[in-house]
mmCIF file of C-alpha atoms and ligand atoms in Angstrom:
data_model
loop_
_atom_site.group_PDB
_atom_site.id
_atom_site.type_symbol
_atom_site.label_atom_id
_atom_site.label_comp_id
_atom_site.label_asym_id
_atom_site.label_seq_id
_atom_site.Cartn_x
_atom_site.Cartn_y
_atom_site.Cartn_z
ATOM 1 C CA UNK A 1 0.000 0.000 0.000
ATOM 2 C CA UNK A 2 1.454 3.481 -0.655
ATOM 3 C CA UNK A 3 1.588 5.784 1.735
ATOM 4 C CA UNK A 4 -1.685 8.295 0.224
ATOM 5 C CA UNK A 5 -3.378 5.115 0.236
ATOM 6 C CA UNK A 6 -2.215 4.700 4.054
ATOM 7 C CA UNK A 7 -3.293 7.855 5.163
ATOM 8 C CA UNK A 8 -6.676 7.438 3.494
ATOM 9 C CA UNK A 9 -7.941 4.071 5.000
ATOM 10 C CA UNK A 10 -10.855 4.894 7.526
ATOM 11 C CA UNK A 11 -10.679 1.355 9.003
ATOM 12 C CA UNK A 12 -7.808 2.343 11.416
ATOM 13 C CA UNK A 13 -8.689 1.866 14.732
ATOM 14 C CA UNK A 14 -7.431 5.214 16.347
ATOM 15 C CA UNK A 15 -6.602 5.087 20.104
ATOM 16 C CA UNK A 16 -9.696 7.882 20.014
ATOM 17 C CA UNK A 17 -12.033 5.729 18.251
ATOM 18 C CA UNK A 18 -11.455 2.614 20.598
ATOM 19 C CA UNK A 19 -11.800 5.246 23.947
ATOM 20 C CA UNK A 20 -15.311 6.172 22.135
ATOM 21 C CA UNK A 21 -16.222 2.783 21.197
ATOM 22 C CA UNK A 22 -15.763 1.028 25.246
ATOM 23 C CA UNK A 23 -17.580 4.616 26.546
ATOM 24 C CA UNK A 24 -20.499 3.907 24.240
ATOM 25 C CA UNK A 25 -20.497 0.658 26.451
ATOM 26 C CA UNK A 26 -21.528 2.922 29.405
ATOM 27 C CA UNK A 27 -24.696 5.001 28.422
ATOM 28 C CA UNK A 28 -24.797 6.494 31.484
ATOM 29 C CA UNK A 29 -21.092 7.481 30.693
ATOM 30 C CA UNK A 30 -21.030 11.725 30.267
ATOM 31 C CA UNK A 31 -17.755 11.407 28.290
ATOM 32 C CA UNK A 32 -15.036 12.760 31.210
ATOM 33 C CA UNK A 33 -12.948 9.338 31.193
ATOM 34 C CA UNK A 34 -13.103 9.404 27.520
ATOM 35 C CA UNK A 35 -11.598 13.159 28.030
ATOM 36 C CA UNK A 36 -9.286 12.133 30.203
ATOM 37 C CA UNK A 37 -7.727 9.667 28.837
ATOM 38 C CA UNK A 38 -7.877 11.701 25.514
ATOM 39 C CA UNK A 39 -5.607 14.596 27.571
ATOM 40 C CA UNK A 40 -3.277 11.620 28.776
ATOM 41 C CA UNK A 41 -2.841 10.928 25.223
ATOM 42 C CA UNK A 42 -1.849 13.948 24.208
ATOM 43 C CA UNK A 43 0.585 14.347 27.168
ATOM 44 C CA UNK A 44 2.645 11.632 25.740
ATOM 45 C CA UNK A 45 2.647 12.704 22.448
ATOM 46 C CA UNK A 46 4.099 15.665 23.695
ATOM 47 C CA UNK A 47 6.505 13.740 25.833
ATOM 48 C CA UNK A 48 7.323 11.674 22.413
ATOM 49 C CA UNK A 49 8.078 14.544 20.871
ATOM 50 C CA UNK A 50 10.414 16.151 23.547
ATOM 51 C CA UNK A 51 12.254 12.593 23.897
ATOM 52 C CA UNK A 52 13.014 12.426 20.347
ATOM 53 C CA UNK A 53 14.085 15.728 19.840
ATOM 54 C CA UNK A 54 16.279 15.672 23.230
ATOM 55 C CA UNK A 55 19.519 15.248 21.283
ATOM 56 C CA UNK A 56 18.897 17.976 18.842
ATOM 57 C CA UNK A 57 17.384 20.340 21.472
ATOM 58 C CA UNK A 58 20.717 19.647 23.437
ATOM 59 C CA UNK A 59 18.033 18.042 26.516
ATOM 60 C CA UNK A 60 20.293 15.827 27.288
ATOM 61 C CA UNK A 61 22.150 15.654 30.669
ATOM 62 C CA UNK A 62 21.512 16.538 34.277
ATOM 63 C CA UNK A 63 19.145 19.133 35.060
ATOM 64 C CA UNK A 64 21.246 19.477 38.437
ATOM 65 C CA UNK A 65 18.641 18.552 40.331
ATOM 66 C CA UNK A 66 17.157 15.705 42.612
ATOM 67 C CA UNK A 67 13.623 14.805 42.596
ATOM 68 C CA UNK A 68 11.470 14.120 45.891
ATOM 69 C CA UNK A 69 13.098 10.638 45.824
ATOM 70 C CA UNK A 70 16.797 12.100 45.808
ATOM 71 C CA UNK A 71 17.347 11.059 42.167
ATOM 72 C CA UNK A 72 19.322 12.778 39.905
ATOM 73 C CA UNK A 73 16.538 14.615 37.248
ATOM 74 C CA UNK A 74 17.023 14.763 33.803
ATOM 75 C CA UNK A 75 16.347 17.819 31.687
ATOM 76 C CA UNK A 76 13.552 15.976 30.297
ATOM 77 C CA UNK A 77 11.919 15.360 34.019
ATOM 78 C CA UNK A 78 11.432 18.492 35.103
ATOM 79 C CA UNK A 79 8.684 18.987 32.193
ATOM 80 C CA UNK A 80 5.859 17.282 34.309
ATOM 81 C CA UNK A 81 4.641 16.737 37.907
ATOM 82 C CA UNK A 82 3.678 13.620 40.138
ATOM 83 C CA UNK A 83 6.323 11.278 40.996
ATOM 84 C CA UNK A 84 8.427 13.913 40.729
ATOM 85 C CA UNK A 85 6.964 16.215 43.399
ATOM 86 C CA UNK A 86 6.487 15.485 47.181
ATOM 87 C CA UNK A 87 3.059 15.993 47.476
ATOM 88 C CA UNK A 88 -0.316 15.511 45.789
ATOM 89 C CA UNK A 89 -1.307 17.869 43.380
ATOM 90 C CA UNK A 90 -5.136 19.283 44.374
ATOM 91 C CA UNK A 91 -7.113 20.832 40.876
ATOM 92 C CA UNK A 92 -8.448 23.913 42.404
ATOM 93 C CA UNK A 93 -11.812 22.662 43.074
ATOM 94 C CA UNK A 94 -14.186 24.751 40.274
ATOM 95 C CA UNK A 95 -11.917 22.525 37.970
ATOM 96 C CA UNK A 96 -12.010 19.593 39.469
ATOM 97 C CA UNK A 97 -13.230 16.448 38.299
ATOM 98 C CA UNK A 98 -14.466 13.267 39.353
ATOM 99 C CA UNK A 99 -10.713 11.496 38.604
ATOM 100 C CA UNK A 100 -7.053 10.835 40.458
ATOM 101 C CA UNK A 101 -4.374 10.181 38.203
ATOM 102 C CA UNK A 102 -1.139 8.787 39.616
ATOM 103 C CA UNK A 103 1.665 8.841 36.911
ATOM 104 C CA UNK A 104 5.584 8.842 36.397
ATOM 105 C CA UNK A 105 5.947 10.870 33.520
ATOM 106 C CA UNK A 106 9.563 9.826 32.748
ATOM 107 C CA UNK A 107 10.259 6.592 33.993
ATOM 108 C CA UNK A 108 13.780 5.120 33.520
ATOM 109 C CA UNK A 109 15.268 8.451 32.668
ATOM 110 C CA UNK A 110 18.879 7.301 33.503
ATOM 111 C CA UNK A 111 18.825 5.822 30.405
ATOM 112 C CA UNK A 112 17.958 8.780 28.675
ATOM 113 C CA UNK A 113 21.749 9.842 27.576
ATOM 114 C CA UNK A 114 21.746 6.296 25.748
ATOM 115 C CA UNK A 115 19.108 6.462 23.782
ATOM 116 C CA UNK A 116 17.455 3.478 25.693
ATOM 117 C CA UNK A 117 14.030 3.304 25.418
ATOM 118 C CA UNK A 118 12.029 4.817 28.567
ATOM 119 C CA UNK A 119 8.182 5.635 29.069
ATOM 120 C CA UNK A 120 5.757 7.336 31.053
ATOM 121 C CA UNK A 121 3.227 5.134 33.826
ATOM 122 C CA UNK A 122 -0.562 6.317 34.827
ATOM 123 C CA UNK A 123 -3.377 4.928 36.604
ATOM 124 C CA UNK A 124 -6.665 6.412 36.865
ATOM 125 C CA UNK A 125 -9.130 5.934 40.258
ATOM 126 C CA UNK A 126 -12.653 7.475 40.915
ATOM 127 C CA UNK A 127 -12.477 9.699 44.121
ATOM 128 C CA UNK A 128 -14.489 8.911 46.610
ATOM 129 C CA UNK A 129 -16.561 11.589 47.708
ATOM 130 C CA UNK A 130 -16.405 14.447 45.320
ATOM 131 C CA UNK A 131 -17.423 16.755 48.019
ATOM 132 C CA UNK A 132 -14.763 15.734 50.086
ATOM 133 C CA UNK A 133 -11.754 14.895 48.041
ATOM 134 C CA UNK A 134 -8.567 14.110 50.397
ATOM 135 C CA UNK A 135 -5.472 12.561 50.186
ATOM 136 C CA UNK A 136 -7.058 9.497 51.540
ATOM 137 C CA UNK A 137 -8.610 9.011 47.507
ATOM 138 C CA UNK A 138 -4.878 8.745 46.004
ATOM 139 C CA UNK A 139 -4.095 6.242 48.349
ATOM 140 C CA UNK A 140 -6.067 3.839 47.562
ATOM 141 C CA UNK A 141 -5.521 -0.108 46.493
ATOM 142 C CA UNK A 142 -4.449 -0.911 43.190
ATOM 143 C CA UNK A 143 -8.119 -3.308 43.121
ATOM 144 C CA UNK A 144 -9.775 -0.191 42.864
ATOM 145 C CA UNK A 145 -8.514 0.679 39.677
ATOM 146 C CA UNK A 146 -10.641 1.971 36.694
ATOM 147 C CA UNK A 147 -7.424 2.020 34.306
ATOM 148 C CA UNK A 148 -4.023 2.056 33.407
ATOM 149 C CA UNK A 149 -1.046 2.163 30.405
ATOM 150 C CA UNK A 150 1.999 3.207 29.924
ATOM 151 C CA UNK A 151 3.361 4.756 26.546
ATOM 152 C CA UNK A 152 6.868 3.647 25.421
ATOM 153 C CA UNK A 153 9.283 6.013 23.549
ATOM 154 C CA UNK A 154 11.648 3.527 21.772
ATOM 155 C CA UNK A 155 12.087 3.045 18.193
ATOM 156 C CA UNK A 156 8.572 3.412 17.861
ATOM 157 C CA UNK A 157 5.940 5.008 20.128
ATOM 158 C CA UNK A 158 3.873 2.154 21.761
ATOM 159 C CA UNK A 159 0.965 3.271 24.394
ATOM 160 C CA UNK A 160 -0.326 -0.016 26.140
ATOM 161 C CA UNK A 161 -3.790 0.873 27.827
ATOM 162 C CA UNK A 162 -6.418 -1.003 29.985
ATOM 163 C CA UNK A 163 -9.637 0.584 30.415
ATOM 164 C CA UNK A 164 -10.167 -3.321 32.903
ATOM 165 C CA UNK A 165 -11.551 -4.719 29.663
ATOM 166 C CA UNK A 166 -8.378 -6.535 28.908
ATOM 167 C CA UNK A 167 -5.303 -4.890 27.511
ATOM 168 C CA UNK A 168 -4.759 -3.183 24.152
ATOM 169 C CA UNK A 169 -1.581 -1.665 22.690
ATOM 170 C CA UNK A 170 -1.307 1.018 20.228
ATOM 171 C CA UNK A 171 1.653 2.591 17.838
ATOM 172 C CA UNK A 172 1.686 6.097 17.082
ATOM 173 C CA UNK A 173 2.140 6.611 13.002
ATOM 174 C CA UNK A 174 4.263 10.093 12.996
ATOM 175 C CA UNK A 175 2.404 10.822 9.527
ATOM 176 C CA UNK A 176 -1.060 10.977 11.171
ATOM 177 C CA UNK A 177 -0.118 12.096 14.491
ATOM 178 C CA UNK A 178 -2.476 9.465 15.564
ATOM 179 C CA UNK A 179 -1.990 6.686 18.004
ATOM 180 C CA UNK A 180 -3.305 3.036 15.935
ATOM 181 C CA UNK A 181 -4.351 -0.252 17.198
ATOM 182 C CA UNK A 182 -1.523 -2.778 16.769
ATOM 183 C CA UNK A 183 -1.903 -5.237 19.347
ATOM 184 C CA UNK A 184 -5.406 -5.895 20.284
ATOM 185 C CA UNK A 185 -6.181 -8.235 23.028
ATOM 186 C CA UNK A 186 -2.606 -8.563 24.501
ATOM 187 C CA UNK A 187 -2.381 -11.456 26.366
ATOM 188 C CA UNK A 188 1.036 -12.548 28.196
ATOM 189 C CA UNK A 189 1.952 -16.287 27.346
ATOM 190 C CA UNK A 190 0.997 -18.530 30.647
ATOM 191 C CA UNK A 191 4.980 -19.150 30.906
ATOM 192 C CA UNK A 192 8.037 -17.541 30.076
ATOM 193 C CA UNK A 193 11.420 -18.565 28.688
ATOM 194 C CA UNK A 194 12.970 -14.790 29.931
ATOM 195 C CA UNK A 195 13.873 -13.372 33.777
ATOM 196 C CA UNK A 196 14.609 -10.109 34.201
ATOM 197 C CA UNK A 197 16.100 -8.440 37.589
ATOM 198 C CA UNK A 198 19.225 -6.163 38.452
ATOM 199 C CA UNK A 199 21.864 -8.966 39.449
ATOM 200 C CA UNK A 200 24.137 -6.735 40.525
ATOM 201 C CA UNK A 201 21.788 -7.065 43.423
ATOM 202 C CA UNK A 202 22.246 -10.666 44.026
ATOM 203 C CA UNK A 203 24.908 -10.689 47.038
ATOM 204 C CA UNK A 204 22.000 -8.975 48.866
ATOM 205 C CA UNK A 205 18.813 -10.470 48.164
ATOM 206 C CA UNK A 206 16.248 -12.539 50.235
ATOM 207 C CA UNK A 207 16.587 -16.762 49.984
ATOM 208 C CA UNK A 208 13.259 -16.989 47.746
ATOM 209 C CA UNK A 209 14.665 -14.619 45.106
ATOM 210 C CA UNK A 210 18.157 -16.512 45.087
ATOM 211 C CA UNK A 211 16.519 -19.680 44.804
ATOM 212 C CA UNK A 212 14.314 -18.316 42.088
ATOM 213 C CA UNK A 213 17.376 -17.179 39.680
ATOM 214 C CA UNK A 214 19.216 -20.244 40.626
ATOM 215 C CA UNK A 215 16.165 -22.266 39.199
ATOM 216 C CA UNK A 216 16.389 -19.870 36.164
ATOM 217 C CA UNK A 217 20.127 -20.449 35.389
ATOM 218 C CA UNK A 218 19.810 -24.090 36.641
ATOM 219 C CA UNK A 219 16.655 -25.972 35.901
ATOM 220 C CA UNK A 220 16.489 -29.503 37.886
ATOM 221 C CA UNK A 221 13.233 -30.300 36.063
ATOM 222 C CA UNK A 222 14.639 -30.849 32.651
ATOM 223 C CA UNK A 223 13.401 -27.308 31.314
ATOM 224 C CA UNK A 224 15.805 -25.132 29.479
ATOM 225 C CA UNK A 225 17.405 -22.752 31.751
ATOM 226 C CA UNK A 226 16.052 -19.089 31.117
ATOM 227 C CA UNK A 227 17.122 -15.738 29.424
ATOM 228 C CA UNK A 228 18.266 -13.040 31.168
ATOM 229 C CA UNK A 229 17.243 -9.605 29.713
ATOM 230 C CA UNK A 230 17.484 -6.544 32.048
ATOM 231 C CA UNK A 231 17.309 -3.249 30.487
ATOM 232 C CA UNK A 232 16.809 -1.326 33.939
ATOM 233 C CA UNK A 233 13.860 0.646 32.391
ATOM 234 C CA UNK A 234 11.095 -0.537 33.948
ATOM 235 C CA UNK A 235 8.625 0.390 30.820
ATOM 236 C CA UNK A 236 10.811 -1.466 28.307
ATOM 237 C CA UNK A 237 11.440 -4.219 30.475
ATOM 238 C CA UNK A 238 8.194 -4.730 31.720
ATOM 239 C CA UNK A 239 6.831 -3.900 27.627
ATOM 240 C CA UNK A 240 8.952 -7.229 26.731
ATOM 241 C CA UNK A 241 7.799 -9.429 29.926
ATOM 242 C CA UNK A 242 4.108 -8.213 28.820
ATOM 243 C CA UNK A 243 4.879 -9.531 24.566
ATOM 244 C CA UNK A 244 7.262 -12.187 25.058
ATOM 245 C CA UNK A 245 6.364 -13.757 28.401
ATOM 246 C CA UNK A 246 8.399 -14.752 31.130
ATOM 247 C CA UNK A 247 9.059 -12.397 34.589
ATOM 248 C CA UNK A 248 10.397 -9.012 35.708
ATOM 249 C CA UNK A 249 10.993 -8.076 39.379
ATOM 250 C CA UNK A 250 12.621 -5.600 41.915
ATOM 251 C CA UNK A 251 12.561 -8.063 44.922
ATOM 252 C CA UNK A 252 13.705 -6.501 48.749
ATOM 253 C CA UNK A 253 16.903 -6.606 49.669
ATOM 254 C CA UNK A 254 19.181 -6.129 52.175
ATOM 255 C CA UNK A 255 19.443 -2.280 51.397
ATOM 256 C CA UNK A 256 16.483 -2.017 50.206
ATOM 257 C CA UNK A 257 13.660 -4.162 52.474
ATOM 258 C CA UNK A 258 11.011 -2.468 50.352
ATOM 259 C CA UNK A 259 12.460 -2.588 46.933
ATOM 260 C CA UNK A 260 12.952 -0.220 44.567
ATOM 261 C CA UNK A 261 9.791 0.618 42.497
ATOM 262 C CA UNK A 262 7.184 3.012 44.059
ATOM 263 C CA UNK A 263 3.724 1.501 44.451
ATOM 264 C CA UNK A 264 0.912 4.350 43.138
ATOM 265 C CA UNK A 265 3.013 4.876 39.872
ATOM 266 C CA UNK A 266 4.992 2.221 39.174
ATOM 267 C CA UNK A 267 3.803 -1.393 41.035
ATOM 268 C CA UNK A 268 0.032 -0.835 40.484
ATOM 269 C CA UNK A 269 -0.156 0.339 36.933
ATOM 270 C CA UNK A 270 2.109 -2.027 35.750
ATOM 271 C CA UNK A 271 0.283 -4.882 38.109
ATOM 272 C CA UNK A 272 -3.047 -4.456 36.977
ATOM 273 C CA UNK A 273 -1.932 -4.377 33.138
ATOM 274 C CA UNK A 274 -0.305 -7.958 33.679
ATOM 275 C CA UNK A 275 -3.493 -9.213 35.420
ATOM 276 C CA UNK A 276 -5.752 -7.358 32.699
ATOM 277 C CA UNK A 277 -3.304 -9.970 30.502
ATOM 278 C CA UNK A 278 -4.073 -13.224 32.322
ATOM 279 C CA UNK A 279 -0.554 -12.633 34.447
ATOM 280 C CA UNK A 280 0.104 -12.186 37.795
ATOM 281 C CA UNK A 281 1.637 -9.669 40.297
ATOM 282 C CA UNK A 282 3.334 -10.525 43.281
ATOM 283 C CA UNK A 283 5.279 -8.570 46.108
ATOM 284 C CA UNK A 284 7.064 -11.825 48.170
ATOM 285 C CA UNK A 285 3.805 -11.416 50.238
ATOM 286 C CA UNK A 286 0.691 -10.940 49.023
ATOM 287 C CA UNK A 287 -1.236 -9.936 45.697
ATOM 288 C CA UNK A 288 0.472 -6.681 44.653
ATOM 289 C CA UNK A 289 -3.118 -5.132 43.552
ATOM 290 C CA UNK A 290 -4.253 -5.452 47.317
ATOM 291 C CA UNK A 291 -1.657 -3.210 48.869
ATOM 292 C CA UNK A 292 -2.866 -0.444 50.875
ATOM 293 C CA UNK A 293 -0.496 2.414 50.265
ATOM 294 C CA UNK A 294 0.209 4.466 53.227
ATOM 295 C CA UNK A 295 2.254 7.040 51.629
ATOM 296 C CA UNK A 296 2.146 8.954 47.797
ATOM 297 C CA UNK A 297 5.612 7.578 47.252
ATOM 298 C CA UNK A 298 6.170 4.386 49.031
ATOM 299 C CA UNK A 299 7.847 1.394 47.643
ATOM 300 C CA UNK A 300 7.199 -2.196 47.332
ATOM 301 C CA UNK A 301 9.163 -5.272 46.269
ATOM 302 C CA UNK A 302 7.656 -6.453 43.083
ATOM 303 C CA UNK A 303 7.423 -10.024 41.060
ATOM 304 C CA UNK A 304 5.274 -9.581 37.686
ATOM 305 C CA UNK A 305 4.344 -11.457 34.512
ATOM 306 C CA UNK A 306 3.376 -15.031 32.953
ATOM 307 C CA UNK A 307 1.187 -16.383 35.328
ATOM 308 C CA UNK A 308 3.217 -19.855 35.964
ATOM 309 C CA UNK A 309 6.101 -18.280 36.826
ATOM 310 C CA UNK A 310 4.862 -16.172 39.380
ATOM 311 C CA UNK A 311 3.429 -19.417 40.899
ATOM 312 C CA UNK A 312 6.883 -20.614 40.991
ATOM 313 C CA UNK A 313 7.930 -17.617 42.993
ATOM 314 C CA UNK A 314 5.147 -17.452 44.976
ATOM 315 C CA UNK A 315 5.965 -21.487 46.202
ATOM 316 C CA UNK A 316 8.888 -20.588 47.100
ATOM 317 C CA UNK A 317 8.582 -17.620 49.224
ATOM 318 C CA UNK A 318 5.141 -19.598 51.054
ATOM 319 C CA UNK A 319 7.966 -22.910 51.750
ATOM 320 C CA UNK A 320 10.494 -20.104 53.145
ATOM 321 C CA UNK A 321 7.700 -18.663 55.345
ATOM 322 C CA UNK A 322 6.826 -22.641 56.427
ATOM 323 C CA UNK A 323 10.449 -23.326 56.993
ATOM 324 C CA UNK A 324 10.652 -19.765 58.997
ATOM 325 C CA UNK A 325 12.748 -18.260 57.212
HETATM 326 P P1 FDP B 401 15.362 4.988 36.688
HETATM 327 O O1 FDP B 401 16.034 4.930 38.018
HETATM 328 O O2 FDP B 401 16.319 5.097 35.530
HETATM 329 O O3 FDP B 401 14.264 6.034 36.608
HETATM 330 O O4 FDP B 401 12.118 3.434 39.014
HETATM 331 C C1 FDP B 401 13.062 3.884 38.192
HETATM 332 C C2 FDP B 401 13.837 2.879 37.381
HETATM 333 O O5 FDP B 401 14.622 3.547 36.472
HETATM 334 C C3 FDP B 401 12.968 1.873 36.622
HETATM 335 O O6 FDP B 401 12.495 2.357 35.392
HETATM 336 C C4 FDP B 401 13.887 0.694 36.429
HETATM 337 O O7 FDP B 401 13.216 -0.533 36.265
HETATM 338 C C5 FDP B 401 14.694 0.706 37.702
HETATM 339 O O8 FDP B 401 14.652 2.054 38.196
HETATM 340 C C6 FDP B 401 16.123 0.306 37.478
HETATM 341 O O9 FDP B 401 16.768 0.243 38.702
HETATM 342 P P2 FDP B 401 18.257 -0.342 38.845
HETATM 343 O O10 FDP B 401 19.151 0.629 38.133
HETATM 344 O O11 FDP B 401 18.501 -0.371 40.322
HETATM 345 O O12 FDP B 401 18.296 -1.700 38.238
#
């Protein structure tokens, strides 16, 4: 097909047209998710455009900054709010909606001055008591979720969405400025041939995750031992983990009893997409969906993707907590 003929087909499925289609599911719907999520689309095609011109624009490097977490901030973080600020942003109330987004605009952004693919994380709640809107309503469990995606700035631009009607990814064509169904119906194969975790880690992890690689690298049931990808972008890796199959995780450690990845931004966006794909999420103790969050940017150990081998993990941390470990 050339490309006039490309640009002229009306059966594309824009990212607009599928929002419209699931909110004509909901006739009582008045259209403000659809708006929403319409605004978070443009956000990251405005993010997508920043990140690709970031070389050009001379972006790159450190702003010379830390963020609330005490991470360096790149140029290219300071652009947007949330996970990089300490507390919770309140819409002045005759603006304010019925919505609480929780979002890392530029996750990964160490990888930035490489050119490594990295990606911005929402997830959308329902407050819940409009007339009495607190922080109590962005600290809610990831079960209460109404949606969330992630868009990917790599070689292409890839927004993965779940409105909790499975999970759908689109590709943005630069020619029609339009993000396009690609991959309907994502679902993550039931087992994986691919772990991926920050080894350098390894001297300090807990007995379940070392006896989890070790299984990996050293099958004793006959299996082919597994890949190891890490690209320490949590979008990209997760992106692969979600196509190919297989697990990502951030376990606790020794330094770090509560992992790395924050839970409102990060763990439950990312959780409830691998569920929406017949996965699982897992944080050495319970369902990660069920935390409670205490705090806008606490942490939690993480375990997600094909849903055997999170049961794997999952045996092995209950037989540690049987052997009292
Ligand atoms: P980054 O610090 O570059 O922003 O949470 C942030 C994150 O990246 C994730 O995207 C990534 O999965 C993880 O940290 C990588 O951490 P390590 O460098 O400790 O492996």
């Amino acid at each position: 097909m050339d490309h006039q003929a490309e640009t002229n087909r009306t059966d594309l499925m824009t990212i607009t047209r599928f929002v419209l289609n699931e909110q004509s599911k909901y006739p009582e719907s008045r259209g403000d998710f659809t708006i929403l999520l319409n605004n978070i689309v443009v956000g990251c095609k405005f993010i997508c455009s920043a990140v690709s011109k970031a070389g050009l624009a001379k972006l790159i490097g450190l702003a010379g900054e830390t963020n609330v977490q005490g991470e360096e901030q790149k140029k290219l973080d300071c652009i947007l709010v949330s996970e990089e600020v300490e507390e919770a942003i309140f819409v002045p109330p005759s603006n304010r909606g019925k919505y609480i987004v929780v979002f890392d605009p530029l996750d990964g952004s160490s990888n930035i001055d490489c050119g490594v693919s990295i990606g911005t994380i929402f997830g959308i709640y329902m407050v819940k008591n409009e007339a009495k809107v607190s922080l109590e309503d962005a600290l809610q469990p990831g079960n209460q979720m109404l949606a969330a995606g992630y868009c990917m700035y790599g070689s292409s631009c890839t927004l993965v969405l779940s409105t909790g009607n499975g999970v759908n990814g689109f590709t943005l064509d630069p020619s029609l400025g339009e993000f396009i169904l690609t991959h309907p119906n994502i679902k993550i194969p039931r087992k994986g041939k691919i772990y991926s975790v920050n080894e350098g880690n390894a001297n300090n992890w807990d007995e379940p995750t070392t006896k989890y690689v070790q299984k990996c690298k050293f099958p004793q049931d006959g299996s082919p031992a597994k890949s190891l990808r890490y690209i320490g972008s949590m979008v990209a890796d997760v992106h692969r983990t979600l196509l190919y199959g297989g697990i990502f995780m951030y376990p606790a450690d020794v330094k770090s009893p509560n992992g790395k990845l924050r839970i409102l931004y990060e763990v439950f966006p990312m959780s409830y997409l691998m569920e929406q794909a017949g996965g699982q999420a897992f944080t050495g103790k319970q369902r990660a969906l069920d935390l409670v969050p205490r705090k806008l940017h606490e942490r939690s150990p993480i375990f997600l993707g094909s849903y055997d081998d999170i049961e794997q993990i999952k045996e092995l941390y209950a037989s540690s907590k049987a052997d009292g470990a």
